[in-house]
Coordinates of C-alpha atoms and ligand atoms in Angstrom, one line a residue:
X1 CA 34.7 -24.9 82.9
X2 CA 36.5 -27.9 84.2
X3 CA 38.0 -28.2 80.7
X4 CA 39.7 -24.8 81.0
X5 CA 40.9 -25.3 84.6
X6 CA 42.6 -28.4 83.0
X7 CA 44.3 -26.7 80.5
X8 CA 45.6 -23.6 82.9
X9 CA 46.8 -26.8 84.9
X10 CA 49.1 -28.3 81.8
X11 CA 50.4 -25.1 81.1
X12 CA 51.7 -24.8 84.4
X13 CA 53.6 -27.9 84.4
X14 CA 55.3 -27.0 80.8
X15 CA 56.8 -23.7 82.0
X16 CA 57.1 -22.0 78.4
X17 CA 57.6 -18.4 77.4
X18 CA 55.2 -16.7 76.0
X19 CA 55.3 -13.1 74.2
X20 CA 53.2 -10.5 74.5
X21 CA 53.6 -7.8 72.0
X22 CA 51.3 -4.9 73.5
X23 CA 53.6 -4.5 76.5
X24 CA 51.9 -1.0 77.8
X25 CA 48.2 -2.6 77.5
X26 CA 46.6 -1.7 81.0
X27 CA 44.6 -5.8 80.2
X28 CA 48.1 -7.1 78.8
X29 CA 49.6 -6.1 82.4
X30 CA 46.7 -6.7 84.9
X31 CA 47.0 -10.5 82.7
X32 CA 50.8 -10.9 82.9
X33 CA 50.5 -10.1 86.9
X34 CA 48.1 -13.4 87.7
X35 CA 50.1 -15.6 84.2
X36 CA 53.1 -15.2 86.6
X37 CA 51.6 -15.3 90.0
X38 CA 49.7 -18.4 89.2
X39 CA 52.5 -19.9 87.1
X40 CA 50.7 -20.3 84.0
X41 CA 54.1 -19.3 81.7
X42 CA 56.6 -17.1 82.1
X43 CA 56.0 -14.0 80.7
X44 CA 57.6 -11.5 78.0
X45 CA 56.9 -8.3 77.4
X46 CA 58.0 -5.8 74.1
X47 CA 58.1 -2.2 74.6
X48 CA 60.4 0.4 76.4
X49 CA 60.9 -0.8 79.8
X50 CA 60.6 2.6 81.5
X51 CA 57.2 2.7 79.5
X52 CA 56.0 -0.9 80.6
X53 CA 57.4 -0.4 84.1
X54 CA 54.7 2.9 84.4
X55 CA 52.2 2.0 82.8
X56 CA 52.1 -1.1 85.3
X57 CA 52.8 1.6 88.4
X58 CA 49.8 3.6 87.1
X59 CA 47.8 0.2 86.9
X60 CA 49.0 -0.7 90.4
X61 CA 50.1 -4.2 88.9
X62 CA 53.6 -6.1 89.7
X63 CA 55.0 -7.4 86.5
X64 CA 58.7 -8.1 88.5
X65 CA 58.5 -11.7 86.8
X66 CA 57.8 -10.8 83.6
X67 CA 61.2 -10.2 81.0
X68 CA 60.8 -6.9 79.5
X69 CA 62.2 -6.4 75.9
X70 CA 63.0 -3.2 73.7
X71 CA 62.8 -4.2 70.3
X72 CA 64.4 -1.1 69.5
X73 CA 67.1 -1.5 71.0
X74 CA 67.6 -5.3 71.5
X75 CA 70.9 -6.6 70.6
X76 CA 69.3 -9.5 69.0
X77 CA 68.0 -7.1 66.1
X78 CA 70.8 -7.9 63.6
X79 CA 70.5 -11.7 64.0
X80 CA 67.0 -11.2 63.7
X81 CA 67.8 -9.2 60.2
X82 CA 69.5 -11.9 58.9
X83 CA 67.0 -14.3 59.8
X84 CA 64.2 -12.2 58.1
X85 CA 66.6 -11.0 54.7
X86 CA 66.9 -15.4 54.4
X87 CA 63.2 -15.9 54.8
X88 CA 61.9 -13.3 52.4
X89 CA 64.8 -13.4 50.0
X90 CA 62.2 -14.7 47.5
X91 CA 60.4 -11.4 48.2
X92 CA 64.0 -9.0 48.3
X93 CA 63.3 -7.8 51.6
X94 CA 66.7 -5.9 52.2
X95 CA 67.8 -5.7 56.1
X96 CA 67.9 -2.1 56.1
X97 CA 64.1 -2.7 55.8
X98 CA 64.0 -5.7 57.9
X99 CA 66.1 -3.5 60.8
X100 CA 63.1 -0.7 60.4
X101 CA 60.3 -3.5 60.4
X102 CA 61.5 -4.9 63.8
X103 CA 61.0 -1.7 65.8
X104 CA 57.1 -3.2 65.4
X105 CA 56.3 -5.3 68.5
X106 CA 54.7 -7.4 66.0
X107 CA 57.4 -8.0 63.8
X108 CA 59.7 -8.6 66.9
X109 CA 57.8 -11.6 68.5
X110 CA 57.2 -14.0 65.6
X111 CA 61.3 -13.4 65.0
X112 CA 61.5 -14.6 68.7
X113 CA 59.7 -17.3 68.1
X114 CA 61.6 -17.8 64.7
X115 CA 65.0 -17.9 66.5
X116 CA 63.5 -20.3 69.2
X117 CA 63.6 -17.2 72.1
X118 CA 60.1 -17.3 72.7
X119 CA 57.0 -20.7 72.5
X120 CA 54.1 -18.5 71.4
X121 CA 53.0 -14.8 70.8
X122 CA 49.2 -13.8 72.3
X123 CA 48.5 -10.1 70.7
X124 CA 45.3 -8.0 69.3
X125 CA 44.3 -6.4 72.7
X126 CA 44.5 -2.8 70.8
X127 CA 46.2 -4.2 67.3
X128 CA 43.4 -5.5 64.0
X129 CA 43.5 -9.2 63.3
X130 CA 45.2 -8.5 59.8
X131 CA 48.4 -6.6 61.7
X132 CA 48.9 -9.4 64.3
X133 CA 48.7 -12.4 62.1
X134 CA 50.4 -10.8 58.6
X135 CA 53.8 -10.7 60.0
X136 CA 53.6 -14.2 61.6
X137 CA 52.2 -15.7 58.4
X138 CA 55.2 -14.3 56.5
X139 CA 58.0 -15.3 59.5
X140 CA 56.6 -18.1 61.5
X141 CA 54.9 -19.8 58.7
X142 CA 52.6 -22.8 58.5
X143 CA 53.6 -26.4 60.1
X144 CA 54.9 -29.0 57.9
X145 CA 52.1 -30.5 55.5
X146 CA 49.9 -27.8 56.2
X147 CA 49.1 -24.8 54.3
X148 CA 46.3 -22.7 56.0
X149 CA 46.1 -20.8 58.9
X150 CA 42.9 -20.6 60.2
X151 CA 41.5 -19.7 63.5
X152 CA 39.0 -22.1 66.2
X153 CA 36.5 -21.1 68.8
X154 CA 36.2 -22.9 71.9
X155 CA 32.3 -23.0 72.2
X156 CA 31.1 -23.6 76.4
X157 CA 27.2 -23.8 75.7
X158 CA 26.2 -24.7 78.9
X159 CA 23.5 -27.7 77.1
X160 CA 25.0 -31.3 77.5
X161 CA 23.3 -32.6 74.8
X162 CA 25.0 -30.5 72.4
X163 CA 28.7 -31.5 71.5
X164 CA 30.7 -33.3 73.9
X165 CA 29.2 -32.7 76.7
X166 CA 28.4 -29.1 76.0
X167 CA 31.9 -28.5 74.3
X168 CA 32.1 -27.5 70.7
X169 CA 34.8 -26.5 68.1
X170 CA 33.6 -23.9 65.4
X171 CA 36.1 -22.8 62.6
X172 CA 37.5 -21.0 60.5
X173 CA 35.8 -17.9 62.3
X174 CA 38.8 -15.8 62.2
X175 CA 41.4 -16.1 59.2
X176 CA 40.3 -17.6 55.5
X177 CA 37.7 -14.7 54.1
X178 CA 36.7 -17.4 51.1
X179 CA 38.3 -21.2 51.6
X180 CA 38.6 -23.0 48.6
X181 CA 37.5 -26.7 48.6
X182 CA 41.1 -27.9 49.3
X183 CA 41.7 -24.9 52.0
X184 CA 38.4 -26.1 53.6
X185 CA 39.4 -30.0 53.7
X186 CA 42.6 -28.6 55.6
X187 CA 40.6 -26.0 58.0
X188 CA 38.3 -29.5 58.7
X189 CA 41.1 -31.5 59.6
X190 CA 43.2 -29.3 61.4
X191 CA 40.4 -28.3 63.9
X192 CA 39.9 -31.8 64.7
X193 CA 43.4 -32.1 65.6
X194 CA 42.7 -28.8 68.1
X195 CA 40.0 -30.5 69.2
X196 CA 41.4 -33.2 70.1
X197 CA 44.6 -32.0 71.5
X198 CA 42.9 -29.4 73.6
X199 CA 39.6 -30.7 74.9
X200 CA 40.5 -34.5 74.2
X201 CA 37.1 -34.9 72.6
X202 CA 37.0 -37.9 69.5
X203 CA 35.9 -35.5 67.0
X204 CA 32.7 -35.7 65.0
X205 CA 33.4 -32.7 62.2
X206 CA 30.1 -31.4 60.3
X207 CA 30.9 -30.1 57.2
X208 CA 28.1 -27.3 57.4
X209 CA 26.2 -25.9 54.6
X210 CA 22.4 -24.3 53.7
X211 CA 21.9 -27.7 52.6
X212 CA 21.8 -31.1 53.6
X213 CA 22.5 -34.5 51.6
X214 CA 21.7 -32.6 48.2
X215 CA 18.5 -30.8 49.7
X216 CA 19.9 -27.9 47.8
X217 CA 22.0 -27.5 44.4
X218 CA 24.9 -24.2 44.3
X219 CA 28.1 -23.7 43.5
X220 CA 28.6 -23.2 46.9
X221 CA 27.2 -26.7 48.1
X222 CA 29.5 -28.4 46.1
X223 CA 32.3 -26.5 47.1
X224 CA 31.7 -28.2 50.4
X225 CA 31.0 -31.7 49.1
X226 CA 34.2 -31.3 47.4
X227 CA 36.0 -30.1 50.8
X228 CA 34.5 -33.6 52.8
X229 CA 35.8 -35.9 49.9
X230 CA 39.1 -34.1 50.2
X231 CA 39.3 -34.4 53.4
X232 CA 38.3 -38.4 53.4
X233 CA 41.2 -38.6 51.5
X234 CA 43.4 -37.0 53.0
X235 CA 42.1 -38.4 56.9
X236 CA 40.7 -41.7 55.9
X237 CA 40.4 -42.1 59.7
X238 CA 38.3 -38.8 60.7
X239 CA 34.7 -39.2 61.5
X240 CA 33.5 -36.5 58.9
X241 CA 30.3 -36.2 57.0
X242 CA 28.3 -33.6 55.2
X243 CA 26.8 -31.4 53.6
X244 CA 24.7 -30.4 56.3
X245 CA 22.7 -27.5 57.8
X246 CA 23.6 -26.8 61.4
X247 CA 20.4 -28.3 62.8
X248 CA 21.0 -31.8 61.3
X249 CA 24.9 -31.5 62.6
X250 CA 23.2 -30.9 66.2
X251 CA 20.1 -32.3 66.7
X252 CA 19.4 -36.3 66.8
X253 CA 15.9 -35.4 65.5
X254 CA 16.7 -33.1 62.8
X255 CA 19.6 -36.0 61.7
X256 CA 17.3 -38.5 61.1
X257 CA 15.1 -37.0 59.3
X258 CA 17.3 -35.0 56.8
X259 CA 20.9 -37.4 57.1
X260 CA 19.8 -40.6 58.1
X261 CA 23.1 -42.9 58.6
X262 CA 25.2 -39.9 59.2
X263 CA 27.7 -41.4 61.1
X264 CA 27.7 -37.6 62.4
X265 CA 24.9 -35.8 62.4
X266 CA 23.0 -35.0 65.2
X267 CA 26.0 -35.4 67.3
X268 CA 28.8 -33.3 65.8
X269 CA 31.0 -31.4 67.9
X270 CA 33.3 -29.5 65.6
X271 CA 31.3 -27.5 63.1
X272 CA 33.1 -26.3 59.6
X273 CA 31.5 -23.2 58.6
X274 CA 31.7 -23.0 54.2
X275 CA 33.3 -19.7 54.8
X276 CA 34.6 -16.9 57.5
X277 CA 31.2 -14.8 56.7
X278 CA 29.2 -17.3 58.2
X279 CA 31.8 -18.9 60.7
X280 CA 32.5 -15.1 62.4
X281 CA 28.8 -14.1 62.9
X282 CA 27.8 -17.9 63.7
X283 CA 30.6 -18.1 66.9
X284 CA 29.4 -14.3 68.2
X285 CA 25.3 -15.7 67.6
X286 CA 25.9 -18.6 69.8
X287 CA 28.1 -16.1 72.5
X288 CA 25.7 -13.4 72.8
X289 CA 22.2 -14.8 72.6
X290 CA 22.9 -18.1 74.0
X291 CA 25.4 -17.2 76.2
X292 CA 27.9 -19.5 75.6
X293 CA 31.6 -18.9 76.6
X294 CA 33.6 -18.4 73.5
X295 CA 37.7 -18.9 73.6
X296 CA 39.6 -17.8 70.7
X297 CA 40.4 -17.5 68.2
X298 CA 42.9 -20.6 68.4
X299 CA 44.6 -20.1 65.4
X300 CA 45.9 -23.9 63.9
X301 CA 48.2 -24.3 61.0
X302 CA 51.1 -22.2 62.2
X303 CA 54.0 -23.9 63.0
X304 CA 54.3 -22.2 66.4
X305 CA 51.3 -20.6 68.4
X306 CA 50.2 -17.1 67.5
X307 CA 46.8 -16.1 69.2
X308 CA 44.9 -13.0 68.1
X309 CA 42.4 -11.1 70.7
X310 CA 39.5 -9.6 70.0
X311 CA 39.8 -5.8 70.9
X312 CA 37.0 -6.4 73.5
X313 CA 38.9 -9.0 75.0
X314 CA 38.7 -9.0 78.9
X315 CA 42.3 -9.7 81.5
X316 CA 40.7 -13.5 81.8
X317 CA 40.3 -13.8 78.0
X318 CA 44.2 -12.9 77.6
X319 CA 45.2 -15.0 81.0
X320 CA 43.1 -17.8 79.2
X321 CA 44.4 -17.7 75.5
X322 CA 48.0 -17.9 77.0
X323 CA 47.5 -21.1 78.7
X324 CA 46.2 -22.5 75.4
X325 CA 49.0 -21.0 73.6
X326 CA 51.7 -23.1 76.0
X327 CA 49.1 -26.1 75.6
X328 CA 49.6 -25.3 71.7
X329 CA 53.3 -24.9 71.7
X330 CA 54.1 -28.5 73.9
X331 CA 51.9 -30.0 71.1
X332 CA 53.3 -28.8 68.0
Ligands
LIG1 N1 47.3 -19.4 55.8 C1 48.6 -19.4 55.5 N2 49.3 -18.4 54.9 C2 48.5 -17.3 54.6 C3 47.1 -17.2 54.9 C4 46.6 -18.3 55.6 N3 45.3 -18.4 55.9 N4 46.7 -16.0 54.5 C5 47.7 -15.3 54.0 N5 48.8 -16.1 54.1 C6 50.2 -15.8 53.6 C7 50.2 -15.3 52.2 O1 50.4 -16.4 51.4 C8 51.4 -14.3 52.3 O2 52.6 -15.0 52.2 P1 53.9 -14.4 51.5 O3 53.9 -13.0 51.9 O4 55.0 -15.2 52.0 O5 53.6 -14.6 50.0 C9 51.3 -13.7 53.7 O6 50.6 -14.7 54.4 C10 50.6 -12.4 53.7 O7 49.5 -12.5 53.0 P2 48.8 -11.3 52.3 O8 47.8 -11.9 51.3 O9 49.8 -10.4 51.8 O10 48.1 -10.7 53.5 P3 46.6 -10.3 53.6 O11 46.6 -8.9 53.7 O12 45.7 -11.1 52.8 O13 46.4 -10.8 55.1 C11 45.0 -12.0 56.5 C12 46.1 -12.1 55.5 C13 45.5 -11.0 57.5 C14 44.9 -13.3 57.3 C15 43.7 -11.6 55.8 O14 43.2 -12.8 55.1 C16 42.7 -11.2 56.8 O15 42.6 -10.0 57.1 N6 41.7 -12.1 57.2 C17 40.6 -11.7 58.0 C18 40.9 -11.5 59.4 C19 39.8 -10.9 60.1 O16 39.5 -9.7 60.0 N7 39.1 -11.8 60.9 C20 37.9 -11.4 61.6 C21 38.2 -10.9 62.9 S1 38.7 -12.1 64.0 C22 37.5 -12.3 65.1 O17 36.5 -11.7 65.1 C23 37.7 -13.4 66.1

């Protein structure tokens, strides 16, 4: 994991703030205790203090570096309003409704973020996938020229020969239920820039499929041929090629027999699943029965870094998806 003690390194030297939502989580807290004491960020955290401050005495943790914020009672709520009434004036969100919105903790941090007061938000330790990213899609938005949000794994398989050197990028295995062929060409390209930016890998990106070169004809193989000739257009540079079953992405073999001249396959190391279906049970196959380390998701697209959990996360998954998240936010 030398990959990961890298990026805990970078995130040290960038000092940014990030904001945890789920400020009484008993994982949120034990986390925020080694973020600070190891200097990975520094460290905010939304709920009533008196609330934070015992639930972190019950857990035996010191949080005494970590900035602790009502958003009930902050006196940034108004500005905050304003900021949200301008956004989704489109939408006639009046600021009496905005004012009731921000008592949610996660409402409140991507208005942080909004209004520059915070880098990035890490939440979902106890809050669905849908409730942390709906209110950043509608206040932090996408980044310039993109328009998907979509969420990368960090695969650690522990085989060399797989990837760059046993590192792998799977997406979208958290946001996009049904990516369109132009959604898909944008969820390619945008992992390869997280792969690149996080792991420094070149990226190889398999466009996968049930099929390979034509073996098959559906609907839903073209919509994938149609998402790689998108994406050649719109990253004349990438090394992309598909369609192509998982096997001939990942094994020299496989590739020669079923893609030969891929400039790709049988040495991918970012995998585009055709759809979330596939992508979400694909990244939890690999985890549990070959036992790879999984980190994410990292979700891409957004114009400032807003990481979801998985309810089961553990205190390392959270101290881990921080460190990204200030990697994430120096890059953007
Ligand atoms: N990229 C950019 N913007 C988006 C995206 C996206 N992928 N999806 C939705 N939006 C925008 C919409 O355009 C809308 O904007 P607007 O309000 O300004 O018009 C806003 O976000 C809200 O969208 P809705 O369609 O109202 O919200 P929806 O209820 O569809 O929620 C969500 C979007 C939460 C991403 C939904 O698609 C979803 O639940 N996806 C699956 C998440 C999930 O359960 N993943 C699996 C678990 S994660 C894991 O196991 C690792």
């Amino acid at each position: 994991m030398e990959l990961l003690k890298d990026i805990i390194c970078k995130a040290r030297k960038l000092g940014k703030q990030i904001v945890l939502p789920e400020g009484t989580e008993p994982r949120t807290l034990k986390a925020t205790e080694i973020i600070l004491k190891e200097g990975i960020a520094k460290v905010i955290l939304l709920g009533a203090p008196a609330k934070i401050e015992a639930e972190a005495a019950k857990n035996g943790v010191n949080i005494s570096g970590a900035t602790l914020i009502d958003p009930a009672a902050d006196s940034r709520r108004a500005v905050y309003a304003d900021l949200m009434v301008e956004i989704r004036k489109s939408k006639g969100l009046l600021k009496e409704q905005a004012l009731d919105m921000l008592n949610d903790p996660l409402v409140f941090a991507p208005l942080m973020i909004k209004n520059g007061d915070a880098d990035g938000e890490i939440a979902g330790a106890v809050n669905a996938t849908g409730d942390v990213l709906r209110p950043a899609l509608q206040f932090v938005k996408t980044m310039p020229g993109v328009s998907v949000v979509s969420g990368a794994f960090l695969m650690f398989v522990n085989k060399p020969q797989f990837g760059a050197n046993g590192v792998l990028v799977f997406a979208d295995c958290a946001v996009m239920p049904n990516p369109d062929a132009q959604q898909l060409a944008e969820i390619a390209i945008t992992t390869a820039k997280t792969a690149k930016a996080l792991t420094g890998m070149e990226p190889q990106v398999a466009m996968l499929s049930f099929s390979t070169k034509g073996s098959a004809k559906h609907p839903l193989v073209d919509k994938v041929t149609q998402a790689l000739q998108i994406a050649r257009q719109l990253a004349p540079d990438l090394q992309i090629d598909g369609e192509m079953q998982v096997d001939a992405a990942l094994v020299g073999e496989v590739a020669k027999l079923k893609a030969p001249g891929s400039p790709v396959a049988g040495k991918a190391n970012v995998l585009v699943f055709p759809g979330l279906e596939a992508a979400n049970i694909g990244y939890k196959l690999v985890q549990r029965l070959a036992g790879a380390e999984a980190i994410g998701p990292i979700l891409q697209g957004m114009a400032a870094p807003v990481n979801d959990l998985s309810r089961g996360c553990s205190v390392s998954d959270i101290v881990n998806m921080v460190a990204i998240a200030a990697n994430q936010a120096a890059d953007n």
